[in-house]
Every structure is written in structure tokens, then in C-alpha cells.
Amino acid sequence: LYEFDHELRTRLGDIISMVETSFRFHVGHRLGRSDRFAHRRPEKLGALRPADPGAPPEPTTAYREWLKEYERHEKRARGDFVVHFRETYGPHLPIWVATEVMSFGVLSGLYDLMTQADQEILAARFHISTADGKGDRGALSNWLNNLRNVRNICAHYGRLWNRSFDVVIDAPGQARADAGDLLAPLVEEGVNNRLY
């Protein structure tokens, strides 16, 4: 069982790393289209909330907390590409470089801060759809949270096989509407919180 679990962790780790790499690219590309520093501009993310009447909107608490965590990652980054960007272009990294220094958790948090339209576009790129064919942003957010959890278990050599998770995997709207969908079993009770 130990050897089986080791191989399962190894294989899942490889698959998750491909998903993570792809997700880093798509987030950087999507946000970079509007602004190279979109991650540092809450108005580009839709992460503003109304302030007192007459005052300009201010960043949400979620954004301020996310930025604080991201800045820790950016300050720690020492790769050659990071040094090159700092020396050539200034102290802050553009989004397509910033995604490379973010942990998967910080990257997932950035996705949660993005505009609904951008979230739906990314979900559609990963073929996670609502019943009407749009990107299911809620399901993708849920999946990212679960993938981050599984990734951390793999990285720290925890038991993975037949493990029960606190957060259940959400079935996308399309799977809920079509019993023949490949992901339709996720709709069933008791199937969506155990890896086996």
C-alpha cells in the first residue's frame, strides 16, 4: 500500500504540475492583455469596494491580504529572470513574470480576485462549463483549492489513496445538467470528497 501510494503521489504530482504550469500561463496572459501590472491594480481585477460617499473606491480586504502575501513571494524571488527584470525594468514584476514566483495558493487567490468575465474565460479554457456552456468559474475555483490541497499532500509525502477531504469537489453545471457527461459522477453524494 505504501508503494502504491508513493506511485499515486508521483503520478498525480506530475499531472498537477502540468495543470499548474498551464494555469500560470493563462492567468498571466489574460491579465497581461489589459495591464502588465494588473495584479497590482485592484481596479483591473474588480477588487474594489465602495468607500464613504464622495470618496473613491478602495481595495477590498481580500485584495489587500492577497497583495501582502504576494509581496512576500516577490521579495523572496531570486531567479535569474527575476534579477533581470528588476535590474532592467524596475522593482516590480509584470504579471507574466509574477505568476512564476507565486505559490499555487497565491495564484489561486489571484484567480478569485479576477473579474467574473476573466474567470469565466479561464474556466472555459479548461473546459469547465456551466449548463449553458459558459465557463463555470465557481467550479474552477473549487477545483484549484482541491488541487492545491492534493499538491501539498504530494509534496509533503502524505497518504493520498482513499483519503477523505474536507472540501468536496464541485461538479460543473454542465455535469449537473447532463447525466452522460464525463464528470456527472461528481454530482452523486459521497463520491466527491475521497481520492481513490
GROMACS .gro file of C-alpha atoms in nm:
model
  196
    1LEU     CA    1   0.000   0.000   0.000
    2TYR     CA    2   0.289   0.233   0.080
    3GLU     CA    3   0.449   0.168  -0.260
    4PHE     CA    4   0.116   0.211  -0.438
    5ASP     CA    5   0.053   0.540  -0.256
    6HIS     CA    6   0.404   0.659  -0.346
    7GLU     CA    7   0.340   0.591  -0.715
    8LEU     CA    8  -0.002   0.757  -0.695
    9ARG     CA    9   0.155   1.071  -0.540
   10THR     CA   10   0.425   1.075  -0.807
   11ARG     CA   11   0.180   1.042  -1.096
   12LEU     CA   12  -0.067   1.293  -0.955
   13GLY     CA   13   0.217   1.534  -0.878
   14ASP     CA   14   0.327   1.520  -1.243
   15ILE     CA   15  -0.027   1.582  -1.369
   16ILE     CA   16  -0.092   1.864  -1.124
   17SER     CA   17   0.235   2.033  -1.224
   18MET     CA   18   0.115   2.038  -1.587
   19VAL     CA   19  -0.218   2.191  -1.483
   20GLU     CA   20  -0.038   2.444  -1.262
   21THR     CA   21   0.202   2.546  -1.540
   22SER     CA   22  -0.084   2.590  -1.782
   23PHE     CA   23  -0.286   2.788  -1.529
   24ARG     CA   24   0.011   3.019  -1.457
   25PHE     CA   25   0.041   3.090  -1.828
   26HIS     CA   26  -0.330   3.155  -1.880
   27VAL     CA   27  -0.363   3.387  -1.578
   28GLY     CA   28  -0.054   3.584  -1.682
   29HIS     CA   29  -0.169   3.605  -2.042
   30ARG     CA   30  -0.526   3.704  -1.958
   31LEU     CA   31  -0.434   3.977  -1.709
   32GLY     CA   32  -0.136   4.092  -1.915
   33ARG     CA   33  -0.368   4.179  -2.202
   34SER     CA   34  -0.519   4.465  -2.001
   35ASP     CA   35  -0.219   4.579  -1.796
   36ARG     CA   36   0.128   4.443  -1.730
   37PHE     CA   37   0.081   4.524  -1.361
   38ALA     CA   38  -0.284   4.417  -1.338
   39HIS     CA   39  -0.210   4.216  -1.024
   40ARG     CA   40  -0.104   4.541  -0.851
   41ARG     CA   41  -0.407   4.739  -0.973
   42PRO     CA   42  -0.724   4.627  -0.793
   43GLU     CA   43  -0.940   4.821  -1.037
   44LYS     CA   44  -0.817   4.591  -1.317
   45LEU     CA   45  -0.919   4.288  -1.113
   46GLY     CA   46  -1.256   4.414  -0.997
   47ALA     CA   47  -1.125   4.409  -0.639
   48LEU     CA   48  -1.257   4.749  -0.533
   49ARG     CA   49  -1.538   4.823  -0.292
   50PRO     CA   50  -1.732   5.144  -0.242
   51ALA     CA   51  -1.593   5.373   0.026
   52ASP     CA   52  -1.771   5.656   0.204
   53PRO     CA   53  -1.999   5.864  -0.019
   54GLY     CA   54  -1.790   6.100  -0.229
   55ALA     CA   55  -1.466   5.909  -0.166
   56PRO     CA   56  -1.301   5.696  -0.434
   57PRO     CA   57  -1.349   5.319  -0.408
   58GLU     CA   58  -1.083   5.132  -0.213
   59PRO     CA   59  -0.927   4.785  -0.247
   60THR     CA   60  -1.119   4.502  -0.085
   61THR     CA   61  -0.984   4.337   0.227
   62ALA     CA   62  -0.932   4.016   0.027
   63TYR     CA   63  -0.716   4.206  -0.223
   64ARG     CA   64  -0.508   4.377   0.046
   65GLU     CA   65  -0.444   4.042   0.216
   66TRP     CA   66  -0.361   3.878  -0.116
   67LEU     CA   67  -0.118   4.159  -0.210
   68LYS     CA   68   0.061   4.131   0.123
   69GLU     CA   69   0.115   3.756   0.069
   70TYR     CA   70   0.217   3.807  -0.294
   71GLU     CA   71   0.473   4.072  -0.199
   72ARG     CA   72   0.637   3.823   0.038
   73HIS     CA   73   0.678   3.587  -0.257
   74GLU     CA   74   0.809   3.860  -0.486
   75LYS     CA   75   1.068   3.977  -0.232
   76ARG     CA   76   1.193   3.619  -0.179
   77ALA     CA   77   1.229   3.551  -0.553
   78ARG     CA   78   1.594   3.529  -0.662
   79GLY     CA   79   1.586   3.357  -1.003
   80ASP     CA   80   1.792   3.493  -1.292
   81PHE     CA   81   1.478   3.605  -1.475
   82VAL     CA   82   1.364   3.798  -1.164
   83VAL     CA   83   1.701   3.971  -1.123
   84HIS     CA   84   1.699   4.059  -1.496
   85PHE     CA   85   1.355   4.218  -1.475
   86ARG     CA   86   1.439   4.412  -1.159
   87GLU     CA   87   1.766   4.546  -1.297
   88THR     CA   88   1.628   4.626  -1.642
   89TYR     CA   89   1.273   4.745  -1.580
   90GLY     CA   90   1.227   4.839  -1.216
   91PRO     CA   91   1.137   4.699  -0.878
   92HIS     CA   92   0.806   4.527  -0.959
   93LEU     CA   93   0.750   4.223  -1.177
   94PRO     CA   94   0.497   4.226  -1.463
   95ILE     CA   95   0.215   3.976  -1.434
   96TRP     CA   96   0.366   3.722  -1.675
   97VAL     CA   97   0.676   3.706  -1.454
   98ALA     CA   98   0.487   3.748  -1.126
   99THR     CA   99   0.288   3.430  -1.187
  100GLU     CA  100   0.616   3.237  -1.189
  101VAL     CA  101   0.709   3.343  -0.835
  102MET     CA  102   0.364   3.287  -0.682
  103SER     CA  103   0.281   2.975  -0.485
  104PHE     CA  104  -0.013   2.779  -0.620
  105GLY     CA  105  -0.221   2.914  -0.330
  106VAL     CA  106  -0.136   3.276  -0.414
  107LEU     CA  107  -0.207   3.209  -0.781
  108SER     CA  108  -0.547   3.057  -0.691
  109GLY     CA  109  -0.617   3.361  -0.473
  110LEU     CA  110  -0.542   3.588  -0.768
  111TYR     CA  111  -0.791   3.394  -0.979
  112ASP     CA  112  -1.055   3.450  -0.710
  113LEU     CA  113  -0.989   3.828  -0.731
  114MET     CA  114  -1.021   3.848  -1.109
  115THR     CA  115  -1.332   3.985  -1.276
  116GLN     CA  116  -1.618   3.745  -1.333
  117ALA     CA  117  -1.570   3.770  -1.711
  118ASP     CA  118  -1.200   3.678  -1.686
  119GLN     CA  119  -1.276   3.391  -1.450
  120GLU     CA  120  -1.535   3.255  -1.692
  121ILE     CA  121  -1.291   3.280  -1.984
  122LEU     CA  122  -1.027   3.084  -1.792
  123ALA     CA  123  -1.278   2.822  -1.679
  124ALA     CA  124  -1.390   2.779  -2.042
  125ARG     CA  125  -1.027   2.737  -2.150
  126PHE     CA  126  -1.004   2.444  -1.908
  127HIS     CA  127  -1.336   2.302  -2.037
  128ILE     CA  128  -1.514   2.355  -1.706
  129SER     CA  129  -1.857   2.471  -1.817
  130THR     CA  130  -2.193   2.571  -1.679
  131ALA     CA  131  -2.511   2.413  -1.812
  132ASP     CA  132  -2.541   2.692  -2.072
  133GLY     CA  133  -2.183   2.640  -2.197
  134LYS     CA  134  -2.013   2.937  -2.028
  135GLY     CA  135  -1.706   2.888  -1.811
  136ASP     CA  136  -1.803   2.768  -1.463
  137ARG     CA  137  -1.588   2.999  -1.253
  138GLY     CA  138  -1.716   2.865  -0.919
  139ALA     CA  139  -1.627   2.508  -1.009
  140LEU     CA  140  -1.280   2.610  -1.129
  141SER     CA  141  -1.215   2.800  -0.805
  142ASN     CA  142  -1.322   2.491  -0.610
  143TRP     CA  143  -1.101   2.266  -0.821
  144LEU     CA  144  -0.800   2.492  -0.775
  145ASN     CA  145  -0.849   2.478  -0.399
  146ASN     CA  146  -0.867   2.099  -0.411
  147LEU     CA  147  -0.568   2.068  -0.647
  148ARG     CA  148  -0.363   2.291  -0.417
  149ASN     CA  149  -0.454   2.063  -0.127
  150VAL     CA  150  -0.361   1.745  -0.318
  151ARG     CA  151  -0.040   1.909  -0.445
  152ASN     CA  152   0.064   1.994  -0.089
  153ILE     CA  153  -0.005   1.638   0.027
  154CYS     CA  154   0.206   1.504  -0.261
  155ALA     CA  155   0.489   1.748  -0.182
  156HIS     CA  156   0.494   1.651   0.186
  157TYR     CA  157   0.460   1.275   0.129
  158GLY     CA  158   0.122   1.242   0.297
  159ARG     CA  159  -0.110   0.946   0.237
  160LEU     CA  160  -0.322   1.012  -0.067
  161TRP     CA  161  -0.504   0.691  -0.157
  162ASN     CA  162  -0.859   0.666  -0.017
  163ARG     CA  163  -0.811   0.993   0.167
  164SER     CA  164  -1.118   1.192   0.265
  165PHE     CA  165  -1.107   1.569   0.203
  166ASP     CA  166  -1.289   1.841   0.395
  167VAL     CA  167  -1.376   2.038   0.081
  168VAL     CA  168  -1.582   1.843  -0.171
  169ILE     CA  169  -1.510   1.866  -0.542
  170ASP     CA  170  -1.783   2.066  -0.709
  171ALA     CA  171  -1.942   1.927  -1.023
  172PRO     CA  172  -1.955   2.187  -1.302
  173GLY     CA  173  -2.301   2.297  -1.417
  174GLN     CA  174  -2.268   2.104  -1.741
  175ALA     CA  175  -2.214   1.778  -1.549
  176ARG     CA  176  -2.519   1.856  -1.333
  177ALA     CA  177  -2.734   1.907  -1.641
  178ASP     CA  178  -2.613   1.607  -1.844
  179ALA     CA  179  -2.606   1.265  -1.679
  180GLY     CA  180  -2.390   1.139  -1.968
  181ASP     CA  181  -2.117   1.396  -1.902
  182LEU     CA  182  -1.776   1.254  -1.810
  183LEU     CA  183  -1.790   1.442  -1.477
  184ALA     CA  184  -2.151   1.353  -1.392
  185PRO     CA  185  -2.044   1.108  -1.116
  186LEU     CA  186  -1.927   1.411  -0.916
  187VAL     CA  187  -2.293   1.500  -0.865
  188GLU     CA  188  -2.352   1.183  -0.662
  189GLU     CA  189  -2.331   1.208  -0.285
  190GLY     CA  190  -2.023   1.054  -0.124
  191VAL     CA  191  -1.818   1.041  -0.445
  192ASN     CA  192  -1.676   1.391  -0.444
  193ASN     CA  193  -1.463   1.410  -0.130
  194ARG     CA  194  -1.249   1.095  -0.146
  195LEU     CA  195  -0.948   1.018  -0.364
  196TYR     CA  196  -0.945   0.654  -0.461
   0.00000   0.00000   0.00000
